[in-house]
PDB file of C-alpha atoms in Angstrom:
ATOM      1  CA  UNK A   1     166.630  41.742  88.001  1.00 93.00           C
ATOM      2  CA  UNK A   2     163.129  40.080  88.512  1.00 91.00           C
ATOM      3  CA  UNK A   3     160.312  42.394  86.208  1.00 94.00           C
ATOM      4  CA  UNK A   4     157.499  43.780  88.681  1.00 97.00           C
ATOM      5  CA  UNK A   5     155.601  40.724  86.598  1.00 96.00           C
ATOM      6  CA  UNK A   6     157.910  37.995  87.586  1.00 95.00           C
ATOM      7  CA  UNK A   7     157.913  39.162  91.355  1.00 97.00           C
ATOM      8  CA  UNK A   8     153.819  38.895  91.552  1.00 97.00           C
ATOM      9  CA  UNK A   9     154.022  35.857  89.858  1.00 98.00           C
ATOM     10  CA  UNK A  10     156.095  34.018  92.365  1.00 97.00           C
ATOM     11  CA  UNK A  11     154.027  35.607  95.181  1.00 97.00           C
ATOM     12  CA  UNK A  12     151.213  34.225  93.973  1.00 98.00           C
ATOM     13  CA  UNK A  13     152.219  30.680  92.834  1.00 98.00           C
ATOM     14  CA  UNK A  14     153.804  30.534  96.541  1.00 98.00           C
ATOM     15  CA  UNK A  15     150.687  31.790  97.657  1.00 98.00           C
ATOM     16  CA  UNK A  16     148.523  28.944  96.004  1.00 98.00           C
ATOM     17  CA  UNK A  17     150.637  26.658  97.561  1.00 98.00           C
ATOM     18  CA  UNK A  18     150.005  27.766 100.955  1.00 98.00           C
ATOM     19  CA  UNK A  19     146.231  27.627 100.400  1.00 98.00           C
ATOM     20  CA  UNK A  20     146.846  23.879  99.035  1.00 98.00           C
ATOM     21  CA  UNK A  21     148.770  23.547 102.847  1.00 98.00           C
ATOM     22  CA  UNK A  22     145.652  25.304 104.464  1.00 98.00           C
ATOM     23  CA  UNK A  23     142.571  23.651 102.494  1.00 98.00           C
ATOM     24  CA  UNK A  24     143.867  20.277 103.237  1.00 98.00           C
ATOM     25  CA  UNK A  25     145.079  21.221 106.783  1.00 98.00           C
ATOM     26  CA  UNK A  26     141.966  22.649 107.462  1.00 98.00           C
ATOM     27  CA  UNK A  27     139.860  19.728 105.392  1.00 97.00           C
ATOM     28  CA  UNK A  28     138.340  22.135 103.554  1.00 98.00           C
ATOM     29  CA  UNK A  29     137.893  19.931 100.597  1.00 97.00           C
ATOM     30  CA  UNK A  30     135.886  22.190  98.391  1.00 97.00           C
ATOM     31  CA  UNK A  31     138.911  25.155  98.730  1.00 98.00           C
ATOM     32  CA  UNK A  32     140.756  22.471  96.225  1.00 98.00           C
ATOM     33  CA  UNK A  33     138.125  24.013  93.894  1.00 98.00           C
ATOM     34  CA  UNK A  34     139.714  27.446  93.563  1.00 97.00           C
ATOM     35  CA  UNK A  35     143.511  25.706  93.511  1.00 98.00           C
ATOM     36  CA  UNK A  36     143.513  23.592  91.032  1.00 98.00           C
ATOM     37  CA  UNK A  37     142.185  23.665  86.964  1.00 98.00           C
ATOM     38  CA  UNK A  38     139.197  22.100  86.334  1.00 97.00           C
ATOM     39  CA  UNK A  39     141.330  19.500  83.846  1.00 98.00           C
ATOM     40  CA  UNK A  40     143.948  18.982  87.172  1.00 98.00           C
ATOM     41  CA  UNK A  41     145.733  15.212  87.647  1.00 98.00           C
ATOM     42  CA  UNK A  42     147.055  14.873  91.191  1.00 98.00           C
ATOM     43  CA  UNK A  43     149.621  12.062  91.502  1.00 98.00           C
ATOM     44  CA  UNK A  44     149.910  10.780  95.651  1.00 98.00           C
ATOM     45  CA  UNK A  45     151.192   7.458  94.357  1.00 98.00           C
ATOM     46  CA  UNK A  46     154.833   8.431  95.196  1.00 98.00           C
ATOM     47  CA  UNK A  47     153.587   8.191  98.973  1.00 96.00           C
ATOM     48  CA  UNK A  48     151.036   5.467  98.639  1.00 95.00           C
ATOM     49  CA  UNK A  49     147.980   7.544  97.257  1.00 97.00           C
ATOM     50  CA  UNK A  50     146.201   7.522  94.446  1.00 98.00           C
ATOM     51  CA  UNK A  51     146.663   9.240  90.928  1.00 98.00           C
ATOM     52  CA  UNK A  52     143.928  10.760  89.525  1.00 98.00           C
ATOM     53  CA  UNK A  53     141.393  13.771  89.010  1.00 98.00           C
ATOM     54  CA  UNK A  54     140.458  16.956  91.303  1.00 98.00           C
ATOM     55  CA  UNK A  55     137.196  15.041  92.102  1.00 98.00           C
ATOM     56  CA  UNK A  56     138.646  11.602  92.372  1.00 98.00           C
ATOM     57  CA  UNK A  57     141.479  13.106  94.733  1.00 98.00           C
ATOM     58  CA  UNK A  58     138.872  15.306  96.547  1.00 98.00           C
ATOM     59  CA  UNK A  59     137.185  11.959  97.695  1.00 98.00           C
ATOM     60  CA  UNK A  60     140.230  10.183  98.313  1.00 98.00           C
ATOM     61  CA  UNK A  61     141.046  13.008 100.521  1.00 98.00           C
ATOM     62  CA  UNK A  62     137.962  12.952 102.543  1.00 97.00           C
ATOM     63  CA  UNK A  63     138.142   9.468 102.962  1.00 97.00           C
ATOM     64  CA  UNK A  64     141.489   8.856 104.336  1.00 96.00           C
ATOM     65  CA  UNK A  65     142.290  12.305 106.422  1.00 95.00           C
ATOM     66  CA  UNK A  66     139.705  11.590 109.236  1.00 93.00           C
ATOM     67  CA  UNK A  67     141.441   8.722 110.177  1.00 91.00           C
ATOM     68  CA  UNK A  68     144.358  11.253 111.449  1.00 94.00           C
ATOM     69  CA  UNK A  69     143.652  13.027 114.146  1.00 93.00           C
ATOM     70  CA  UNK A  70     146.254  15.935 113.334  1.00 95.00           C
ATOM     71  CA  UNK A  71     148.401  16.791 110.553  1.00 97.00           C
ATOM     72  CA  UNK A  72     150.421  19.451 109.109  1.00 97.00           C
ATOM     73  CA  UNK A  73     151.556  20.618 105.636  1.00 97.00           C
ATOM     74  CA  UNK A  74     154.731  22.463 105.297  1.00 98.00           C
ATOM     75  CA  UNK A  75     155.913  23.637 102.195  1.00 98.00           C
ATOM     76  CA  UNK A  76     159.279  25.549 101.305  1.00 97.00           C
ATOM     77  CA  UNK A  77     162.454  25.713  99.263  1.00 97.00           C
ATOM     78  CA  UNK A  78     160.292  26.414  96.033  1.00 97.00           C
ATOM     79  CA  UNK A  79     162.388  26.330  92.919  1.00 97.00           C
ATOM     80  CA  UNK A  80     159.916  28.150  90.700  1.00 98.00           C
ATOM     81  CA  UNK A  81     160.225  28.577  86.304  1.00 97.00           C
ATOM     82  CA  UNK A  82     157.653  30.791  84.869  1.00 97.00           C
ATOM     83  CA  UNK A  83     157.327  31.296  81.078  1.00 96.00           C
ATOM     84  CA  UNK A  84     153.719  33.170  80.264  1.00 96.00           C
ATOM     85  CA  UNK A  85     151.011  31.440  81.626  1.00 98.00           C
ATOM     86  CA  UNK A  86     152.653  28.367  82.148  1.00 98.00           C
ATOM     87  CA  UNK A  87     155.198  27.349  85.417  1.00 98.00           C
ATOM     88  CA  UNK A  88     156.671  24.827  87.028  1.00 98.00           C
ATOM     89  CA  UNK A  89     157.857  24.327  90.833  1.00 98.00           C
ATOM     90  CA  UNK A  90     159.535  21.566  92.939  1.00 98.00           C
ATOM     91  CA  UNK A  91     158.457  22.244  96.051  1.00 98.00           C
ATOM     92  CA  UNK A  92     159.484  20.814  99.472  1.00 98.00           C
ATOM     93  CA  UNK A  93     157.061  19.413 102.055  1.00 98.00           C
ATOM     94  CA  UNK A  94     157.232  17.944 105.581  1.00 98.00           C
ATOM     95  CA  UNK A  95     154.112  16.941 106.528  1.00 98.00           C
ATOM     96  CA  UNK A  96     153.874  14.807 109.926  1.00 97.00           C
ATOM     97  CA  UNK A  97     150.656  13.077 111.062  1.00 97.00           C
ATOM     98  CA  UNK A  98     149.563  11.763 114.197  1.00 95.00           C
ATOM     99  CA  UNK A  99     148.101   8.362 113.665  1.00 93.00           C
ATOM    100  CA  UNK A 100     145.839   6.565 116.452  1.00 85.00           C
ATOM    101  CA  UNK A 101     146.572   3.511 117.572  1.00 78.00           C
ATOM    102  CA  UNK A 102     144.602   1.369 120.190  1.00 77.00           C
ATOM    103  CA  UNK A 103     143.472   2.175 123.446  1.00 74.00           C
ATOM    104  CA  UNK A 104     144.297   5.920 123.003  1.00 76.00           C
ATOM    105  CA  UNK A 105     147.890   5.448 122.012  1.00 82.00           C
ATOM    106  CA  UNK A 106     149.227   7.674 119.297  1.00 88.00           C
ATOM    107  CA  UNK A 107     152.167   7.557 116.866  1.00 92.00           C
ATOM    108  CA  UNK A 108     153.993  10.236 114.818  1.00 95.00           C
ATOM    109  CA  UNK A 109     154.282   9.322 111.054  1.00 96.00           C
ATOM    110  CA  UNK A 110     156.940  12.022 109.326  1.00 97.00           C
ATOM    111  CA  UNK A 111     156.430  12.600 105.674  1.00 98.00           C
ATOM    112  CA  UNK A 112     159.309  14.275 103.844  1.00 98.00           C
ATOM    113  CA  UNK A 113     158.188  14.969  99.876  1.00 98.00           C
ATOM    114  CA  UNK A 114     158.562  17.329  96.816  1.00 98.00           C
ATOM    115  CA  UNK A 115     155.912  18.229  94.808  1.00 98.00           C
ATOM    116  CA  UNK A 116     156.818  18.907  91.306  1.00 98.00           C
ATOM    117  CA  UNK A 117     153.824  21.176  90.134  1.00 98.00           C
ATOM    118  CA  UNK A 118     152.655  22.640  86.771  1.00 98.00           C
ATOM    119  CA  UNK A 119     150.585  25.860  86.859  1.00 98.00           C
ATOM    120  CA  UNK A 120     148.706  27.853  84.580  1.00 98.00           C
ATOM    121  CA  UNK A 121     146.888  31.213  84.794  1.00 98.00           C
ATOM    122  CA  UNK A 122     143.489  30.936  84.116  1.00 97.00           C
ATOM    123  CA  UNK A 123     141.301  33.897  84.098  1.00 96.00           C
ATOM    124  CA  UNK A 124     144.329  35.657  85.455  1.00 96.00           C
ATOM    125  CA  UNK A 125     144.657  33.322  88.235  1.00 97.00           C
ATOM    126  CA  UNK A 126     147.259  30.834  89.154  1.00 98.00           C
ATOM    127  CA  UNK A 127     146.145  27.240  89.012  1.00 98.00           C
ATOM    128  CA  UNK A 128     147.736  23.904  89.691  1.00 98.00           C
ATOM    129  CA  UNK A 129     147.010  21.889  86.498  1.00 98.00           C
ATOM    130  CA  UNK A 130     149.536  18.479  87.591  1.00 98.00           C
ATOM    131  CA  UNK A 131     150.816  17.622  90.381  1.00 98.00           C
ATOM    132  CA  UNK A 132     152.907  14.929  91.207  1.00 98.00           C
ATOM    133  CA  UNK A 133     154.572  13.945  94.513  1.00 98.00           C
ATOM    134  CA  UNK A 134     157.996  12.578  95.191  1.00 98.00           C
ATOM    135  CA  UNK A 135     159.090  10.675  98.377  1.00 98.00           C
ATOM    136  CA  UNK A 136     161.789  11.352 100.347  1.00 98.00           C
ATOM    137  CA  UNK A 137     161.270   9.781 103.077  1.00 97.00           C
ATOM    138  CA  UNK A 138     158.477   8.505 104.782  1.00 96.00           C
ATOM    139  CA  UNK A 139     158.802   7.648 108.978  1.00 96.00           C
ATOM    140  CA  UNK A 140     156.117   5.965 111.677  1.00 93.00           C
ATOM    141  CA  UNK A 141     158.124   7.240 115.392  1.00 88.00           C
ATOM    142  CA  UNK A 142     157.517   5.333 118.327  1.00 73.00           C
ATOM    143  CA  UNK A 143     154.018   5.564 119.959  1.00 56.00           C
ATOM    144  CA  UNK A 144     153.207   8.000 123.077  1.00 51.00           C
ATOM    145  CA  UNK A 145     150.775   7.876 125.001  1.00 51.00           C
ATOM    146  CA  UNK A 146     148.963  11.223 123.734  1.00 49.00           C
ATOM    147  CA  UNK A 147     149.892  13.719 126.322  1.00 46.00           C
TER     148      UNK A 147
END
């Protein structure tokens, strides 16, 4: 049986990942502030991103979302370890995007991923200290016309 310890702690790891979904959903860039550790490395170079440093992938972020009109983060099946102050997750995400095209047309790019995450409790908060994507699959559907 899970200790009253172990059941918060899983809340809020799955919690933090939700907010991850949200802040970048929402392009709330500075959110990424309170979800990661100041020391963070953020690996996107599974799915054709960069690798680098809460800053670095803050920027990278603002840079390269605007050119989506719409996107989505879901995350789920969370196979979560924790031992102290330390965890680990792999985490599943589907995450489609609608990319523009010309004259108005629009496509549907599907994104399937895990992220395989490394937390720590800081201050008595969860954190995400690495994380590192893995592709699944990655799929541009035909275009529509935007209706």
């Amino acid at each position: 049986m899970l200790s009253l310890q172990e059941i918060s702690d899983r809340l809020e790891i799955e919690d933090l990942m939700v907010r991850y979904s949200h802040a970048v959903d929402s392009r709330q860039w500075d959110l990424l502030d309170e979800i990661f550790t100041a020391d963070a490395h953020i690996d996107y170079t599974a799915m054709g991103g960069p690798a680098g440093d809460l800053a670095s992938t803050k920027a990278f972020l603002a840079s390269v979302l605007p050119n989506f009109p719409a996107f989505q983060h879901l995350v789920s099946n969370s196979s979560i370890t924790v031992d102290g102050d330390i965890a680990t997750a792999r985490t599943m995400c589907h995450n489609p995007m609608l990319v523009a095209g010309e004259s108005g047309a629009q496509s549907l790019m599907l994104c399937g991923l895990w992220y395989l995450d490394t937390f720590a409790r800081v201050e008595g908060r969860w954190r995400i200290r690495q994380r590192v994507e893995e592709k699944s699959y990655m799929f541009l559907a035909g275009q529509a016309n935007g209706h």
